[in-house]
């Protein structure tokens, strides 16, 4: 699909009012998106596990205005309370998608949103949040044009979500989502995420992700700033090639269920992401001492137990501990015995691979 195929056609009758709602999951990248071109085009392809427990629920009530407004008209509630701070992000998102959702200025919207994870957990809600909002808008489009197919709607939702936050385009479907043009996958695109099309061994079908909340405060540097710093980065080109290369290596790993190699690739990606932050100008460090402590303990335990527990990191201090279902008991015991002590207030979230967004109303 090309960008112009996402532009709405004229001639449909839009409802006067109504309400739609979606729950969209978060996702955790295995090969990281870090660096972008204009219009939210990724500098390299990425792939992620869709999560299950970490999700955003958003309802969108809409009412036609008497006449089309010059500005976007909406009220925003986060966890039941008005949330002015989120408005600029929504306005930027609406500006970016207006070309594809031209009815935006014809309505007054009431956006009510909440996260399944605690607000100040340091977990980014932009992926699940933008995905849920994009899906709500698509549900309105579908009310006007019921002939739109499921596949097109998912693709367009991913396309729109990407314009809100890049990684959000991987939060529409499950369970393994690839985003970014990448030659060996003919249907891959810079514009939206797709379900990973190659064979995936069943060991990856019910993977666990226990998220250790090492630092729940605001990050000192936003992802958007971090992406930007890749423009002048001395290692940028090598990094983008490495992402391609790692995605390529994962093909056989997924097909054969090769957990040792999975661990190598996933941990290398996480550390490379942070290495990029540490070697950009200005440089910055998002890991905390406890992040490193946890990593070292995972390595020691893996060696001792011969399990395949591994970690990955977001652009923050929290640690995602990944492990297969068959090792759940042993690894979870280890997490409780040795790792929870390094979490802020002992907090962590038990998540696992999930199957994508769900419509709740509309
Ligand atoms: C480290 O999607 O949050 O989580 O497009 O600027 O909103 P924007 O960035 P964002 O970046 C996510 C970066 C990452 C890696 C990843 O999810 O692939």
Short mmCIF file of N, CA and C in Angstrom, two decimals, residues 219-344:
data_model
loop_
_atom_site.label_atom_id
_atom_site.label_comp_id
_atom_site.label_asym_id
_atom_site.label_seq_id
_atom_site.Cartn_x
_atom_site.Cartn_y
_atom_site.Cartn_z
N UNK A 219 11.68 10.06 32.24
CA UNK A 219 13.00 9.90 31.64
C UNK A 219 13.64 11.28 31.45
N UNK A 220 14.97 11.33 31.52
CA UNK A 220 15.64 12.63 31.37
C UNK A 220 15.69 13.04 29.90
N UNK A 221 15.67 12.08 28.98
CA UNK A 221 15.72 12.40 27.55
C UNK A 221 14.61 11.60 26.87
N UNK A 222 13.77 12.28 26.08
CA UNK A 222 12.65 11.59 25.43
C UNK A 222 13.15 10.78 24.24
N UNK A 223 12.35 9.80 23.82
CA UNK A 223 12.71 9.00 22.64
C UNK A 223 12.87 9.89 21.42
N UNK A 224 11.97 10.87 21.32
CA UNK A 224 12.01 11.73 20.13
C UNK A 224 13.36 12.44 20.02
N UNK A 225 13.86 12.94 21.14
CA UNK A 225 15.17 13.59 21.13
C UNK A 225 16.25 12.55 20.79
N UNK A 226 16.14 11.37 21.37
CA UNK A 226 17.11 10.30 21.10
C UNK A 226 17.17 9.93 19.62
N UNK A 227 15.99 9.81 19.00
CA UNK A 227 15.95 9.50 17.57
C UNK A 227 16.69 10.57 16.77
N UNK A 228 16.43 11.81 17.17
CA UNK A 228 17.02 12.96 16.48
C UNK A 228 18.54 12.94 16.53
N UNK A 229 19.07 12.49 17.65
CA UNK A 229 20.52 12.49 17.82
C UNK A 229 21.20 11.46 16.91
N UNK A 230 20.43 10.58 16.30
CA UNK A 230 21.02 9.61 15.37
C UNK A 230 21.43 10.29 14.05
N UNK A 231 20.91 11.51 13.80
CA UNK A 231 21.24 12.17 12.53
C UNK A 231 22.72 12.47 12.37
N UNK A 232 23.32 12.94 13.46
CA UNK A 232 24.75 13.29 13.38
C UNK A 232 25.61 12.23 14.06
N UNK A 233 25.04 11.09 14.29
CA UNK A 233 25.72 10.08 15.11
C UNK A 233 26.86 9.40 14.33
N UNK A 234 28.05 9.29 14.95
CA UNK A 234 29.18 8.72 14.19
C UNK A 234 28.98 7.25 13.81
N UNK A 235 28.15 6.52 14.56
CA UNK A 235 27.98 5.09 14.27
C UNK A 235 26.63 4.77 13.61
N UNK A 236 25.92 5.80 13.20
CA UNK A 236 24.54 5.58 12.72
C UNK A 236 24.45 4.55 11.60
N UNK A 237 25.29 4.72 10.58
CA UNK A 237 25.13 3.84 9.41
C UNK A 237 25.39 2.38 9.76
N UNK A 238 26.43 2.16 10.57
CA UNK A 238 26.72 0.78 11.01
C UNK A 238 25.56 0.23 11.82
N UNK A 239 24.99 1.07 12.65
CA UNK A 239 23.87 0.61 13.49
C UNK A 239 22.67 0.22 12.61
N UNK A 240 22.37 1.03 11.61
CA UNK A 240 21.20 0.71 10.78
C UNK A 240 21.44 -0.61 10.03
N UNK A 241 22.68 -0.81 9.59
CA UNK A 241 23.01 -2.08 8.91
C UNK A 241 22.91 -3.25 9.88
N UNK A 242 23.34 -3.01 11.10
CA UNK A 242 23.30 -4.08 12.10
C UNK A 242 21.84 -4.52 12.36
N UNK A 243 20.93 -3.55 12.40
CA UNK A 243 19.52 -3.89 12.63
C UNK A 243 19.01 -4.80 11.51
N UNK A 244 19.35 -4.45 10.29
CA UNK A 244 18.99 -5.27 9.12
C UNK A 244 19.53 -6.69 9.27
N UNK A 245 20.78 -6.73 9.65
CA UNK A 245 21.49 -7.98 9.79
C UNK A 245 20.86 -8.84 10.90
N UNK A 246 20.52 -8.21 12.02
CA UNK A 246 19.92 -8.94 13.14
C UNK A 246 18.53 -9.46 12.77
N UNK A 247 17.80 -8.66 12.03
CA UNK A 247 16.47 -9.11 11.60
C UNK A 247 16.62 -10.33 10.69
N UNK A 248 17.64 -10.28 9.87
CA UNK A 248 17.92 -11.39 8.97
C UNK A 248 18.25 -12.66 9.75
N UNK A 249 19.11 -12.50 10.76
CA UNK A 249 19.51 -13.66 11.58
C UNK A 249 18.32 -14.24 12.34
N UNK A 250 17.39 -13.37 12.71
CA UNK A 250 16.24 -13.85 13.48
C UNK A 250 15.35 -14.80 12.68
N UNK A 251 15.43 -14.73 11.36
CA UNK A 251 14.56 -15.59 10.54
C UNK A 251 14.78 -17.06 10.91
N UNK A 252 16.04 -17.45 10.91
CA UNK A 252 16.35 -18.85 11.22
C UNK A 252 16.10 -19.15 12.70
N UNK A 253 16.38 -18.19 13.53
CA UNK A 253 16.16 -18.34 14.98
C UNK A 253 14.68 -18.64 15.25
N UNK A 254 13.81 -17.85 14.62
CA UNK A 254 12.37 -18.05 14.82
C UNK A 254 11.94 -19.39 14.23
N UNK A 255 12.46 -19.70 13.07
CA UNK A 255 12.04 -20.92 12.38
C UNK A 255 12.44 -22.16 13.17
N UNK A 256 13.68 -22.16 13.67
CA UNK A 256 14.20 -23.35 14.34
C UNK A 256 13.98 -23.33 15.85
N UNK A 257 13.53 -22.20 16.38
CA UNK A 257 13.36 -22.11 17.83
C UNK A 257 14.71 -22.11 18.54
N UNK A 258 15.69 -21.47 17.93
CA UNK A 258 17.05 -21.44 18.49
C UNK A 258 17.15 -20.38 19.60
N UNK A 259 16.95 -20.82 20.82
CA UNK A 259 16.88 -19.87 21.94
C UNK A 259 18.24 -19.24 22.28
N UNK A 260 19.32 -20.00 22.12
CA UNK A 260 20.64 -19.42 22.44
C UNK A 260 20.93 -18.21 21.55
N UNK A 261 20.64 -18.39 20.28
CA UNK A 261 20.92 -17.30 19.34
C UNK A 261 19.93 -16.15 19.55
N UNK A 262 18.69 -16.49 19.92
CA UNK A 262 17.69 -15.46 20.23
C UNK A 262 18.21 -14.55 21.35
N UNK A 263 18.72 -15.18 22.41
CA UNK A 263 19.27 -14.44 23.55
C UNK A 263 20.38 -13.49 23.08
N UNK A 264 21.30 -14.00 22.26
CA UNK A 264 22.42 -13.17 21.78
C UNK A 264 21.94 -11.94 21.03
N UNK A 265 21.00 -12.17 20.14
CA UNK A 265 20.54 -11.05 19.29
C UNK A 265 19.78 -10.02 20.13
N UNK A 266 18.87 -10.51 20.97
CA UNK A 266 18.01 -9.61 21.73
C UNK A 266 18.83 -8.77 22.72
N UNK A 267 19.75 -9.40 23.41
CA UNK A 267 20.55 -8.64 24.38
C UNK A 267 21.50 -7.67 23.67
N UNK A 268 22.05 -8.11 22.55
CA UNK A 268 22.94 -7.22 21.80
C UNK A 268 22.16 -5.99 21.31
N UNK A 269 20.93 -6.20 20.85
CA UNK A 269 20.11 -5.07 20.40
C UNK A 269 19.86 -4.08 21.55
N UNK A 270 19.53 -4.62 22.72
CA UNK A 270 19.23 -3.75 23.86
C UNK A 270 20.46 -2.93 24.24
N UNK A 271 21.60 -3.59 24.28
CA UNK A 271 22.82 -2.87 24.69
C UNK A 271 23.28 -1.90 23.61
N UNK A 272 23.05 -2.27 22.36
CA UNK A 272 23.41 -1.34 21.27
C UNK A 272 22.56 -0.08 21.34
N UNK A 273 21.27 -0.26 21.62
CA UNK A 273 20.38 0.91 21.76
C UNK A 273 20.97 1.89 22.78
N UNK A 274 21.35 1.35 23.93
CA UNK A 274 21.90 2.22 24.98
C UNK A 274 23.30 2.73 24.63
N UNK A 275 24.04 1.91 23.89
CA UNK A 275 25.36 2.38 23.43
C UNK A 275 25.20 3.57 22.49
N UNK A 276 24.14 3.57 21.69
CA UNK A 276 23.89 4.71 20.79
C UNK A 276 23.65 5.97 21.61
N UNK A 277 22.91 5.80 22.71
CA UNK A 277 22.63 6.96 23.57
C UNK A 277 23.93 7.47 24.21
N UNK A 278 24.77 6.54 24.61
CA UNK A 278 25.99 6.93 25.31
C UNK A 278 27.03 7.52 24.38
N UNK A 279 26.85 7.30 23.07
CA UNK A 279 27.87 7.79 22.13
C UNK A 279 27.33 8.87 21.20
N UNK A 280 26.13 9.40 21.52
CA UNK A 280 25.63 10.51 20.71
C UNK A 280 26.15 11.82 21.33
N UNK A 281 25.95 12.90 20.63
CA UNK A 281 26.35 14.21 21.16
C UNK A 281 25.15 15.15 21.17
N UNK A 282 24.63 15.58 22.28
CA UNK A 282 25.10 15.23 23.62
C UNK A 282 24.84 13.76 23.95
N UNK A 283 25.69 13.21 24.80
CA UNK A 283 25.54 11.81 25.25
C UNK A 283 24.67 11.77 26.50
N UNK A 284 24.06 10.64 26.72
CA UNK A 284 23.24 10.48 27.93
C UNK A 284 23.15 9.00 28.29
N UNK A 285 22.82 8.75 29.54
CA UNK A 285 22.72 7.37 30.05
C UNK A 285 21.35 7.21 30.69
N UNK A 286 20.57 6.26 30.21
CA UNK A 286 19.25 6.04 30.82
C UNK A 286 19.24 4.84 31.77
N UNK A 287 20.29 4.02 31.71
CA UNK A 287 20.35 2.90 32.65
C UNK A 287 20.67 3.44 34.04
N UNK A 288 20.23 2.72 35.04
CA UNK A 288 20.53 3.06 36.44
C UNK A 288 21.43 1.94 37.00
N UNK A 289 22.07 2.20 38.13
CA UNK A 289 22.89 1.12 38.73
C UNK A 289 22.11 -0.19 38.86
N UNK A 290 20.85 -0.12 39.24
CA UNK A 290 20.08 -1.36 39.40
C UNK A 290 19.80 -2.06 38.07
N UNK A 291 19.78 -1.29 36.98
CA UNK A 291 19.61 -1.91 35.66
C UNK A 291 20.79 -2.86 35.42
N UNK A 292 21.98 -2.36 35.70
CA UNK A 292 23.20 -3.16 35.49
C UNK A 292 23.27 -4.34 36.46
N UNK A 293 22.86 -4.09 37.67
CA UNK A 293 22.85 -5.16 38.67
C UNK A 293 21.95 -6.30 38.18
N UNK A 294 20.79 -5.96 37.69
CA UNK A 294 19.84 -6.98 37.19
C UNK A 294 20.44 -7.73 36.00
N UNK A 295 21.06 -6.98 35.08
CA UNK A 295 21.66 -7.62 33.90
C UNK A 295 22.73 -8.63 34.34
N UNK A 296 23.58 -8.23 35.25
CA UNK A 296 24.63 -9.14 35.72
C UNK A 296 24.05 -10.38 36.39
N UNK A 297 23.00 -10.19 37.13
CA UNK A 297 22.39 -11.34 37.81
C UNK A 297 21.71 -12.27 36.81
N UNK A 298 21.12 -11.69 35.78
CA UNK A 298 20.51 -12.54 34.73
C UNK A 298 21.60 -13.39 34.07
N UNK A 299 22.72 -12.75 33.77
CA UNK A 299 23.81 -13.51 33.13
C UNK A 299 24.31 -14.64 34.03
N UNK A 300 24.49 -14.33 35.30
CA UNK A 300 24.98 -15.36 36.23
C UNK A 300 23.97 -16.50 36.36
N UNK A 301 22.71 -16.14 36.48
CA UNK A 301 21.68 -17.17 36.65
C UNK A 301 21.55 -18.03 35.39
N UNK A 302 21.64 -17.38 34.25
CA UNK A 302 21.50 -18.13 32.99
C UNK A 302 22.60 -19.19 32.87
N UNK A 303 23.79 -18.79 33.25
CA UNK A 303 24.92 -19.71 33.18
C UNK A 303 24.71 -20.89 34.13
N UNK A 304 24.30 -20.56 35.32
CA UNK A 304 24.14 -21.58 36.37
C UNK A 304 22.97 -22.50 36.06
N UNK A 305 21.85 -21.93 35.63
CA UNK A 305 20.61 -22.70 35.51
C UNK A 305 20.45 -23.36 34.14
N UNK A 306 21.24 -22.92 33.17
CA UNK A 306 21.12 -23.39 31.79
C UNK A 306 19.73 -23.09 31.19
N UNK A 307 19.10 -22.08 31.73
CA UNK A 307 17.84 -21.63 31.13
C UNK A 307 18.18 -20.62 30.03
N UNK A 308 17.13 -20.08 29.40
CA UNK A 308 17.34 -19.12 28.31
C UNK A 308 16.77 -17.75 28.65
N UNK A 309 16.75 -17.46 29.93
CA UNK A 309 16.25 -16.14 30.33
C UNK A 309 17.17 -15.06 29.76
N UNK A 310 16.59 -13.99 29.26
CA UNK A 310 17.40 -12.88 28.75
C UNK A 310 16.68 -11.57 29.04
N UNK A 311 17.35 -10.47 28.71
CA UNK A 311 16.72 -9.17 28.99
C UNK A 311 16.68 -8.35 27.72
N UNK A 312 15.75 -7.40 27.72
CA UNK A 312 15.85 -6.32 26.75
C UNK A 312 15.48 -5.03 27.47
N UNK A 313 15.82 -3.92 26.84
CA UNK A 313 15.59 -2.61 27.47
C UNK A 313 14.85 -1.71 26.50
N UNK A 314 14.02 -0.84 27.04
CA UNK A 314 13.44 0.25 26.27
C UNK A 314 14.37 1.43 26.38
N UNK A 315 13.89 2.58 25.94
CA UNK A 315 14.69 3.79 26.15
C UNK A 315 14.45 4.27 27.57
N UNK A 316 14.92 3.49 28.55
CA UNK A 316 14.72 3.82 29.95
C UNK A 316 15.49 2.85 30.81
N UNK A 317 15.26 2.90 32.12
CA UNK A 317 16.03 2.07 33.06
C UNK A 317 15.37 0.73 33.35
N UNK A 318 14.09 0.59 33.00
CA UNK A 318 13.38 -0.65 33.32
C UNK A 318 13.93 -1.83 32.51
N UNK A 319 13.80 -3.01 33.08
CA UNK A 319 14.33 -4.20 32.40
C UNK A 319 13.18 -5.15 32.06
N UNK A 320 13.12 -5.55 30.80
CA UNK A 320 12.15 -6.57 30.38
C UNK A 320 12.86 -7.92 30.44
N UNK A 321 12.36 -8.81 31.28
CA UNK A 321 12.98 -10.14 31.41
C UNK A 321 12.16 -11.11 30.57
N UNK A 322 12.81 -11.67 29.55
CA UNK A 322 12.10 -12.54 28.60
C UNK A 322 12.46 -14.00 28.84
N UNK A 323 11.48 -14.88 28.80
CA UNK A 323 11.75 -16.31 28.98
C UNK A 323 10.59 -17.15 28.44
N UNK A 324 10.90 -18.38 28.00
CA UNK A 324 9.84 -19.22 27.44
C UNK A 324 8.97 -19.86 28.53
N UNK A 325 7.78 -20.25 28.14
CA UNK A 325 6.80 -20.86 29.05
C UNK A 325 7.40 -22.05 29.81
N UNK A 326 8.21 -22.87 29.11
CA UNK A 326 8.73 -24.09 29.72
C UNK A 326 9.69 -23.80 30.89
N UNK A 327 10.22 -22.57 30.94
CA UNK A 327 11.17 -22.23 32.01
C UNK A 327 10.55 -21.29 33.03
N UNK A 328 9.25 -21.13 32.92
CA UNK A 328 8.54 -20.13 33.72
C UNK A 328 8.78 -20.26 35.22
N UNK A 329 8.63 -21.49 35.71
CA UNK A 329 8.68 -21.70 37.15
C UNK A 329 10.04 -21.29 37.74
N UNK A 330 11.06 -21.82 37.11
CA UNK A 330 12.42 -21.58 37.58
C UNK A 330 12.81 -20.09 37.48
N UNK A 331 12.48 -19.51 36.34
CA UNK A 331 12.88 -18.12 36.12
C UNK A 331 12.09 -17.19 37.03
N UNK A 332 10.82 -17.45 37.18
CA UNK A 332 10.01 -16.55 38.01
C UNK A 332 10.47 -16.60 39.47
N UNK A 333 10.86 -17.79 39.90
CA UNK A 333 11.40 -17.92 41.26
C UNK A 333 12.67 -17.08 41.41
N UNK A 334 13.51 -17.17 40.39
CA UNK A 334 14.76 -16.37 40.38
C UNK A 334 14.44 -14.86 40.43
N UNK A 335 13.45 -14.46 39.64
CA UNK A 335 13.08 -13.03 39.62
C UNK A 335 12.67 -12.60 41.03
N UNK A 336 11.85 -13.41 41.65
CA UNK A 336 11.38 -13.05 42.99
C UNK A 336 12.51 -13.06 44.02
N UNK A 337 13.34 -14.08 43.93
CA UNK A 337 14.42 -14.21 44.92
C UNK A 337 15.51 -13.16 44.74
N UNK A 338 15.85 -12.85 43.49
CA UNK A 338 17.06 -12.04 43.27
C UNK A 338 16.85 -10.68 42.62
N UNK A 339 15.79 -10.54 41.82
CA UNK A 339 15.70 -9.31 41.03
C UNK A 339 14.73 -8.27 41.59
N UNK A 340 13.67 -8.74 42.21
CA UNK A 340 12.64 -7.79 42.67
C UNK A 340 13.24 -6.76 43.64
N UNK A 341 14.26 -7.16 44.37
CA UNK A 341 14.90 -6.25 45.32
C UNK A 341 15.47 -5.01 44.63
N UNK A 342 15.74 -5.09 43.33
CA UNK A 342 16.32 -3.96 42.60
C UNK A 342 15.25 -3.09 41.92
N UNK A 343 13.98 -3.44 42.15
CA UNK A 343 12.89 -2.64 41.54
C UNK A 343 12.48 -1.55 42.52
N UNK A 344 12.03 -0.42 41.96
CA UNK A 344 11.57 0.66 42.82
C UNK A 344 10.33 0.19 43.58
#
